[in-house]
Tab-separated table of C-alpha atoms in Angstrom:
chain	number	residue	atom	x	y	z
I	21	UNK	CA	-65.086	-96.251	12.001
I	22	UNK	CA	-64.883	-99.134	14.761
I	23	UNK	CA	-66.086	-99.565	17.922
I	24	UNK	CA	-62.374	-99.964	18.579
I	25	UNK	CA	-61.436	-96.702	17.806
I	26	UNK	CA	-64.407	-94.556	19.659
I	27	UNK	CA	-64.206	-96.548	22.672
I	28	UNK	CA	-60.826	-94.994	23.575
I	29	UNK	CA	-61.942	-91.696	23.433
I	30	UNK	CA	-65.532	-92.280	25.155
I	31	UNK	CA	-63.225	-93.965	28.241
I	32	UNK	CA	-60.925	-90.815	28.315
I	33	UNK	CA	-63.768	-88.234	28.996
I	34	UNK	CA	-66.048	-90.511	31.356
I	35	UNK	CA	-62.494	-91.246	33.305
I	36	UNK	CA	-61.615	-87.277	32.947
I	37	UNK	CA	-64.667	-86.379	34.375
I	38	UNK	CA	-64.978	-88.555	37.397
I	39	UNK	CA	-60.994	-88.066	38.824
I	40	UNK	CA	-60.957	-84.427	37.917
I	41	UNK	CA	-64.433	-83.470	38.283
I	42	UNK	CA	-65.900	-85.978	40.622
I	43	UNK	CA	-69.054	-85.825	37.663
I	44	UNK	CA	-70.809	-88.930	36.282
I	45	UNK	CA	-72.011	-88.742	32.467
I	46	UNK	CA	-73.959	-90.973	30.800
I	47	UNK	CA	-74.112	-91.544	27.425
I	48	UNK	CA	-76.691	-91.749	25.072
I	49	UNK	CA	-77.447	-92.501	21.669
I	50	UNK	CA	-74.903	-91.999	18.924
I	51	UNK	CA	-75.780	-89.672	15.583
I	52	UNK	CA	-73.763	-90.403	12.701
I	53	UNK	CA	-75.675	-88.672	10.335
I	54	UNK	CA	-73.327	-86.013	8.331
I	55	UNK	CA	-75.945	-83.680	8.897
I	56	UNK	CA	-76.171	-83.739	12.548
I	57	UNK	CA	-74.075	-80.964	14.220
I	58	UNK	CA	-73.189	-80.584	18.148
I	59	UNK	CA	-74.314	-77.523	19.717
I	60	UNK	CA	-73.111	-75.702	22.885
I	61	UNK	CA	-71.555	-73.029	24.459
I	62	UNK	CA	-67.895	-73.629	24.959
I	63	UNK	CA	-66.161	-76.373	22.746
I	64	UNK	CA	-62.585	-78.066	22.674
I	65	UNK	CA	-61.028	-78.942	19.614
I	66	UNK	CA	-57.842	-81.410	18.485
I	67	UNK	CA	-56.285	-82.159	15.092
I	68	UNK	CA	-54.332	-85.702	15.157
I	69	UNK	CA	-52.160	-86.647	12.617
I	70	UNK	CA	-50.886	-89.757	11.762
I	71	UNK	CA	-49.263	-92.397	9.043
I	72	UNK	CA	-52.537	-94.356	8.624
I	73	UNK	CA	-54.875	-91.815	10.054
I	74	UNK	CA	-56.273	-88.345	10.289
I	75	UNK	CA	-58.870	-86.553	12.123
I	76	UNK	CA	-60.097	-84.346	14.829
I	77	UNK	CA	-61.973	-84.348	18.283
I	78	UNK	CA	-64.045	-81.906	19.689
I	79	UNK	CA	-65.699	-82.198	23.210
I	80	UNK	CA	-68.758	-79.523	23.359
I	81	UNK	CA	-70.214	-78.588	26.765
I	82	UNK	CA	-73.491	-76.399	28.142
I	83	UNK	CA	-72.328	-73.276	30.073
I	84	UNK	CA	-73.744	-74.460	33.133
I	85	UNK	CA	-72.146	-77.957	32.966
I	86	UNK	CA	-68.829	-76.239	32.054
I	87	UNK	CA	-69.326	-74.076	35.382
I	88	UNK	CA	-70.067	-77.103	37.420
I	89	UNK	CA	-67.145	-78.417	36.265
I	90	UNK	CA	-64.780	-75.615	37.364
I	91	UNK	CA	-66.414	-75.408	40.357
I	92	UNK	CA	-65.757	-79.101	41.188
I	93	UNK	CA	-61.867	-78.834	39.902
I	94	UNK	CA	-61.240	-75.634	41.665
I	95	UNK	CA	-64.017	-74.503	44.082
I	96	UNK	CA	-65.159	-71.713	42.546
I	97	UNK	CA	-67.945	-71.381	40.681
I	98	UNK	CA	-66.863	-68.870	37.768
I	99	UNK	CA	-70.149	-66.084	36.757
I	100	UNK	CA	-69.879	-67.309	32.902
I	101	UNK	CA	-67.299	-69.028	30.694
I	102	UNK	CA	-64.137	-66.646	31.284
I	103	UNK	CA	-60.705	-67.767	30.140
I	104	UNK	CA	-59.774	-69.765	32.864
I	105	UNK	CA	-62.779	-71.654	32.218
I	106	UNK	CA	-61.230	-71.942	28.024
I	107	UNK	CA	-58.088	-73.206	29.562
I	108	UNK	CA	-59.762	-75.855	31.795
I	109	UNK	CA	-61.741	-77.565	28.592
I	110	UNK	CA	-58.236	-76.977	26.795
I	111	UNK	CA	-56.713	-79.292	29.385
I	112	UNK	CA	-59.946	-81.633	29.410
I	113	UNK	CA	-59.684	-82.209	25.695
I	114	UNK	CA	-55.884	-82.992	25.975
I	115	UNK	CA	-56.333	-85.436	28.295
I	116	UNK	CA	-59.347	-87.132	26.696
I	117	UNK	CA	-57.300	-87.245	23.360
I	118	UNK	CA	-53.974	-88.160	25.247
I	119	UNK	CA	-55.455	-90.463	26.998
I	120	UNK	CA	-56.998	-92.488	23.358
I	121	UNK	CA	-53.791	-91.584	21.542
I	122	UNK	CA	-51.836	-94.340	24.370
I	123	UNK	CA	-54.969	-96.583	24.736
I	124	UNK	CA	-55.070	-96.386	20.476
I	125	UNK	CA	-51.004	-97.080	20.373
I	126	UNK	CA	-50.515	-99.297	22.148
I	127	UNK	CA	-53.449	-101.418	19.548
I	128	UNK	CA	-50.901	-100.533	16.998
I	129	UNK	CA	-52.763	-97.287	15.542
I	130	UNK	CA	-50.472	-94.487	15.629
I	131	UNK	CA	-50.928	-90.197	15.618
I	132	UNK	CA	-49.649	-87.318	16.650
I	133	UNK	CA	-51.817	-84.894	18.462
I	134	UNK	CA	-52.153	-80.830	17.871
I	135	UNK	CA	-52.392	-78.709	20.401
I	136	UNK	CA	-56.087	-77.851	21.589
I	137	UNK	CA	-58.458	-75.010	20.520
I	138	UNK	CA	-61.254	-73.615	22.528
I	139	UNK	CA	-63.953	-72.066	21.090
I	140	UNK	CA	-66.736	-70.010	23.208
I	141	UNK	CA	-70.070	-68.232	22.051
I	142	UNK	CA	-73.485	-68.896	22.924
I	143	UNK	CA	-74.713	-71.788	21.390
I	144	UNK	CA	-72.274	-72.349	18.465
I	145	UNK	CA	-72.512	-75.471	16.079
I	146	UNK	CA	-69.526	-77.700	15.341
I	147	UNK	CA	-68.832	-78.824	11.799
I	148	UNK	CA	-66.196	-81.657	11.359
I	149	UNK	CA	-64.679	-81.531	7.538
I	150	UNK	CA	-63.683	-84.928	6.902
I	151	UNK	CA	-64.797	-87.350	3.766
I	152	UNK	CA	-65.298	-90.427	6.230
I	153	UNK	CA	-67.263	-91.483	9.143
I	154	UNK	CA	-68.201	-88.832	11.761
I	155	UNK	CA	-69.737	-89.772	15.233
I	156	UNK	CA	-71.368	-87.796	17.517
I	157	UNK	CA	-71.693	-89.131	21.221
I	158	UNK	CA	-74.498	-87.016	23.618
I	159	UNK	CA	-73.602	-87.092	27.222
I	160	UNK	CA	-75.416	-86.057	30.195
I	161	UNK	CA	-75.977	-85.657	34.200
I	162	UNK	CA	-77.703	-83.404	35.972
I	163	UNK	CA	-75.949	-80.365	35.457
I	164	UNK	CA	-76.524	-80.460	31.711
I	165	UNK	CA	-74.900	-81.894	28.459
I	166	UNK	CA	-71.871	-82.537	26.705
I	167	UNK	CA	-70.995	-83.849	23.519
I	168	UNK	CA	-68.236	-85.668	22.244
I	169	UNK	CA	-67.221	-85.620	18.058
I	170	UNK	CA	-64.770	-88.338	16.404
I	171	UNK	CA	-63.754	-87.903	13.183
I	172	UNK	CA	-61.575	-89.455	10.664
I	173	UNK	CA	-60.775	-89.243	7.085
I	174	UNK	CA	-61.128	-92.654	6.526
S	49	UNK	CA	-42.089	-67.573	16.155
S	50	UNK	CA	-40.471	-66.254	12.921
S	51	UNK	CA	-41.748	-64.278	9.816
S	52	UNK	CA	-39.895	-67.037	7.876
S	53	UNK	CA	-43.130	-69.211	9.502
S	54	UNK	CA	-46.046	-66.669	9.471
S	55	UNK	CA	-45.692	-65.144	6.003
S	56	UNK	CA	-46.418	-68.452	4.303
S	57	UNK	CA	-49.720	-68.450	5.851
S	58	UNK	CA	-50.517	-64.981	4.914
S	59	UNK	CA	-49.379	-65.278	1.270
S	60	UNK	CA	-51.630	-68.366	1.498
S	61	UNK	CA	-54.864	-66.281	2.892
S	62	UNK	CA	-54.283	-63.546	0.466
S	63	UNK	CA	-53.562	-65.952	-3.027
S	64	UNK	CA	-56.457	-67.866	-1.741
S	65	UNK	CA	-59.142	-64.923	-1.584
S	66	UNK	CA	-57.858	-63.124	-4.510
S	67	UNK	CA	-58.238	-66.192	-6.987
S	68	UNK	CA	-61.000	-67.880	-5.519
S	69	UNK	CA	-63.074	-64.866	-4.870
S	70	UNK	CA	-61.620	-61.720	-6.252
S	71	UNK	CA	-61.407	-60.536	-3.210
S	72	UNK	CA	-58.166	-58.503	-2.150
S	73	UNK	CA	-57.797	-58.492	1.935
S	74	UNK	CA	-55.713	-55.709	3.759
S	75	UNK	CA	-53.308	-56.528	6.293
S	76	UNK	CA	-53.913	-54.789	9.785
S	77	UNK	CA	-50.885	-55.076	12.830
S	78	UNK	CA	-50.573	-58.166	13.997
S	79	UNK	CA	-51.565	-58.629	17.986
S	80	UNK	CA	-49.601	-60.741	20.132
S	81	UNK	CA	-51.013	-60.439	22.930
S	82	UNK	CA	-52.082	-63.874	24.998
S	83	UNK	CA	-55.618	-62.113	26.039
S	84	UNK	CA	-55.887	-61.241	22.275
S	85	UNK	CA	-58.672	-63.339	20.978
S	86	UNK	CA	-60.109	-63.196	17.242
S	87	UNK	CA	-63.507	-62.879	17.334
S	88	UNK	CA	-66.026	-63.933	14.320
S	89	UNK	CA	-69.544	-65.838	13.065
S	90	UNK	CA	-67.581	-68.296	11.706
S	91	UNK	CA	-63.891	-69.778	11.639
S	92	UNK	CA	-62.192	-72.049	10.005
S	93	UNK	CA	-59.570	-73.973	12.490
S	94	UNK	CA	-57.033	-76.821	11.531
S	95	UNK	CA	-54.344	-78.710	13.503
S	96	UNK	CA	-50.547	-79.141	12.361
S	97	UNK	CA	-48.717	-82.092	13.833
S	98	UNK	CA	-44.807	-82.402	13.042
S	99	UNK	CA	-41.559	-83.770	14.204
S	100	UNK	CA	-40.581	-80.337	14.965
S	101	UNK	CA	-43.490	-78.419	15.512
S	102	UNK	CA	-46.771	-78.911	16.820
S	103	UNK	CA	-49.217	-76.018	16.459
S	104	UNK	CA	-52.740	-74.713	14.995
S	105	UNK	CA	-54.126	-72.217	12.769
S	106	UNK	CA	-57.227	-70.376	12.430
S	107	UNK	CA	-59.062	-68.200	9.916
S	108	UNK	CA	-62.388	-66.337	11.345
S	109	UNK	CA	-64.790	-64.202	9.052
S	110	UNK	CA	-67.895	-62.042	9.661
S	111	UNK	CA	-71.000	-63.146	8.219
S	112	UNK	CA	-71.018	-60.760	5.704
S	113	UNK	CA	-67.407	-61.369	4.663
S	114	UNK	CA	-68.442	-65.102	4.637
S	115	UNK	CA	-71.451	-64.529	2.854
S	116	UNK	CA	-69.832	-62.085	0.583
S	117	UNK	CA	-66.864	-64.926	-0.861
S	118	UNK	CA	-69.512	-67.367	-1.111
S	119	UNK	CA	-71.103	-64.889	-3.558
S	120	UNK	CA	-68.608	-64.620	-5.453
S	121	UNK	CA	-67.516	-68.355	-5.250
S	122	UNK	CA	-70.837	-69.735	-6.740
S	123	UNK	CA	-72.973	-66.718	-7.826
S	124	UNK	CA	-75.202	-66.875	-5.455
S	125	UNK	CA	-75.898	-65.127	-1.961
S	126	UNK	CA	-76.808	-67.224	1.057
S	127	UNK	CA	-79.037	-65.398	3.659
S	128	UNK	CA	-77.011	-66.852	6.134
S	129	UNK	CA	-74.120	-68.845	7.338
S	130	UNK	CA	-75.410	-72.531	6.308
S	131	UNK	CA	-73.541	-75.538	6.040
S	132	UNK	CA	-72.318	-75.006	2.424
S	133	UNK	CA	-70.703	-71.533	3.895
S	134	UNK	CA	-69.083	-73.851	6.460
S	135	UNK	CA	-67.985	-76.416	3.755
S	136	UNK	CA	-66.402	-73.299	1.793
S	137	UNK	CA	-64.885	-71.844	4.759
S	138	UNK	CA	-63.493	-75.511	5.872
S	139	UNK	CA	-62.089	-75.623	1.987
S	140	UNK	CA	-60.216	-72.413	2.419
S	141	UNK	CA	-58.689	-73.879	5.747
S	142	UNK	CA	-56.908	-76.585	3.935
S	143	UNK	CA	-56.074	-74.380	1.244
S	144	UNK	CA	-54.182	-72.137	3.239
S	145	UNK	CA	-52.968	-74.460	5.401
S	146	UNK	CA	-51.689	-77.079	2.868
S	147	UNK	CA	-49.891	-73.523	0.763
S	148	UNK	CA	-48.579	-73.099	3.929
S	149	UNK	CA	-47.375	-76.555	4.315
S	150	UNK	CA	-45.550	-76.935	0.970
S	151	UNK	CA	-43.618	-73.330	1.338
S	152	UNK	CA	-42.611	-74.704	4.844
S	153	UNK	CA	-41.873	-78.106	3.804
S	154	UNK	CA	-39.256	-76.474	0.992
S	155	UNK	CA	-37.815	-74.774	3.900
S	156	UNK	CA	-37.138	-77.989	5.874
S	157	UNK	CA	-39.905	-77.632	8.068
S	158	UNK	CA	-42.152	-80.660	7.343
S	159	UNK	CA	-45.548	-81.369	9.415
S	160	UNK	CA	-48.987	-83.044	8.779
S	161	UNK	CA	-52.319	-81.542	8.342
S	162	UNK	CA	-55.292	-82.837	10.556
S	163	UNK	CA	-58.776	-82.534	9.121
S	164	UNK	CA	-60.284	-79.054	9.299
S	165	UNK	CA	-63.560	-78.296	11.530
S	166	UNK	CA	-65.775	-75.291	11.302
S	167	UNK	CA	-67.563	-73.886	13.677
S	168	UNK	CA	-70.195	-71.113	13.584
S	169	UNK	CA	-72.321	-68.971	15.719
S	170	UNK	CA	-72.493	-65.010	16.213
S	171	UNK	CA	-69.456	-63.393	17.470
S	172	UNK	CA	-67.630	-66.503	18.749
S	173	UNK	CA	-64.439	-66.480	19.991
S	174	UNK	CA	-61.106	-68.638	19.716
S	175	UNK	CA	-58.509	-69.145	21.903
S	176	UNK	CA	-55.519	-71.548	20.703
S	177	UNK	CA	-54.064	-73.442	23.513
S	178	UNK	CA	-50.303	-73.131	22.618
S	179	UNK	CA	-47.382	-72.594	25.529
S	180	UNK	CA	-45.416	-70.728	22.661
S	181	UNK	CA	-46.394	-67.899	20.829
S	182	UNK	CA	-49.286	-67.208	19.377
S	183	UNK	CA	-50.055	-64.388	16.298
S	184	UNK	CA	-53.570	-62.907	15.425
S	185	UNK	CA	-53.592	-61.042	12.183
S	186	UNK	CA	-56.232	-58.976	11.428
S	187	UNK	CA	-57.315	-58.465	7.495
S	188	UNK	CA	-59.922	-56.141	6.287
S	189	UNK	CA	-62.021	-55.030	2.789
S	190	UNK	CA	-64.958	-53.443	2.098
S	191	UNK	CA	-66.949	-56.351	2.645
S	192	UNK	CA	-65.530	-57.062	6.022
S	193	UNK	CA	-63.077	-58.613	8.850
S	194	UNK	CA	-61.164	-61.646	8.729
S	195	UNK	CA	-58.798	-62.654	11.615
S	196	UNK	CA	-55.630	-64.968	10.815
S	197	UNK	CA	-54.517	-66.890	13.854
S	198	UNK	CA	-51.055	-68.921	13.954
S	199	UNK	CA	-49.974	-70.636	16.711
S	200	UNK	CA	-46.936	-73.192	17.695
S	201	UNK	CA	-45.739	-74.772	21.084
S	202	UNK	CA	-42.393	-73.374	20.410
C-alpha cells in the first residue's frame, strides 16, 4: 500500500481532531506486521467499496481519550463510553473516511463508503480480514491513545 | 427494510452453520429497537456499498458458540478465542454476506462487499450507525447465542 493512499486518511483524523476536538495527536511508528492487532476500548469501523479497490478503516480509541473528546465537542464529560459517546466516534470515523474518500478521488482512486460501526468493550482487539497490506498507525497526546487501521485487499 | 432483504441473510447464517459445522441455529424474535444492541466475545462485521443501498451486517457469537464451530470445523478445540477463531469467524462473514449478495443481486438489488474485520473481547457490544432501520436477530443452540445484525440507510 502507498504512502499515497495512508496519507489521506492520517490527514482526516489529525484535521478531525483539532477542528472538532481542539486535540493534538501525534503519531508514531507504523506496525504492519499481520500479526499486530489494535487494542482499545471503543472502536469505529468502515467498509469501502470500490472498482479498483476494497477495504476497511477502523479508528480505535482509550476510554479516557474518547471522554476527553466528548467533553471537548460537547462540554460534558460523559462517566464511561455511553451511546452518545458510540455515535460521536461513528461521526469521527465518517469524517476521517469522507474526508480520504475526496482527498483519494480526486487522485483518481475511486470507492464507495459503508456506513460506520462502533464497537465498545473493555479492551477489545481489532482484526482486519484482508489478503493484502494492513497498516496500523499509533497516535497519542496526553489524554491517551488512539489507533488508526488501513486496509486493502490489494 | 423488507423480509424480501433480511431473509437472504438468514438463509445464509443458517446454510452456512449447518454445512460447515453441523450446527443447526434457532431463530429467536427479531428486535428492532434502536437501543437494541447485540452483545458477544466476538463478531464478525462487514460493509455493503451499492448504487441503491448502503448498509452493514454483523454476526456476533459467544465464546463457547465460537469455540464450539471451530470444533467442529477442524477437529480440534481452542481454549480460547485466538486469531484462527477470528479468521473462521471473518470467513463466515463473507460467506453469509456474499449468499446474501447473490440472492439479492438476482432480485435486482446489486451492491459490493468491503473486506470483513473481526473484533473480539468479552461481552462487546455493536452498534451499526445506520439512519434507516436496523434488525438484530437473535439465534440460539445448545452450544450457545449468536446475534444477526442487518442494517441499511434506507
Amino acid at each position: 500500500m502507498k504512502a499515497d493512499f495512508v496519507n489521506p486518511f492520517i490527514s482526516g483524523l489529525l484535521n478531525v481532531m483539532s477542528t472538532m476536538a481542539q486535540t493534538t495527536l501525534t503519531p508514531g511508528k507504523p506496525q504492519r506486521k499481520q500479526s499486530d492487532v489494535a487494542k482499545g476500548d471503543v472502536s469505529g469501523l468502515i467498509g469501502m467499496v470500490g472498482p479498483e479497490v476494497k477495504g476497511s478503516m477502523s479508528i480505535t480509541f482509550d476510554e479516557q481519550l474518547a471522554l476527553t473528546i466528548m467533553e471537548r465537542m460537547v462540554g460534558e464529560r460523559p462517566g464511561k463510553i455511553d451511546a452518545e459517546v458510540g455515535d460521536m466516534v461513528g461521526e469521527i470515523t465518517n469524517m476521517i473516511c469522507g474526508s480520504a474518500k475526496r482527498e483519494l478521488g480526486e487522485k483518481g482512486y475511486e470507492f464507495g463508503m459503508a456506513t460506520p460501526i462502533v464497537v465498545s468493550g473493555k479492551s477489545h482487539s481489532i482484526s482486519h480480514q484482508v489478503d493484502g497490506p494492513k497498516i496500523i498507525l499509533p497516535f497519542m497526546c496526553d489524554e491517551g491513545h488512539a489507533h488508526l487501521e488501513i486496509c486493502f485487499d490489494k
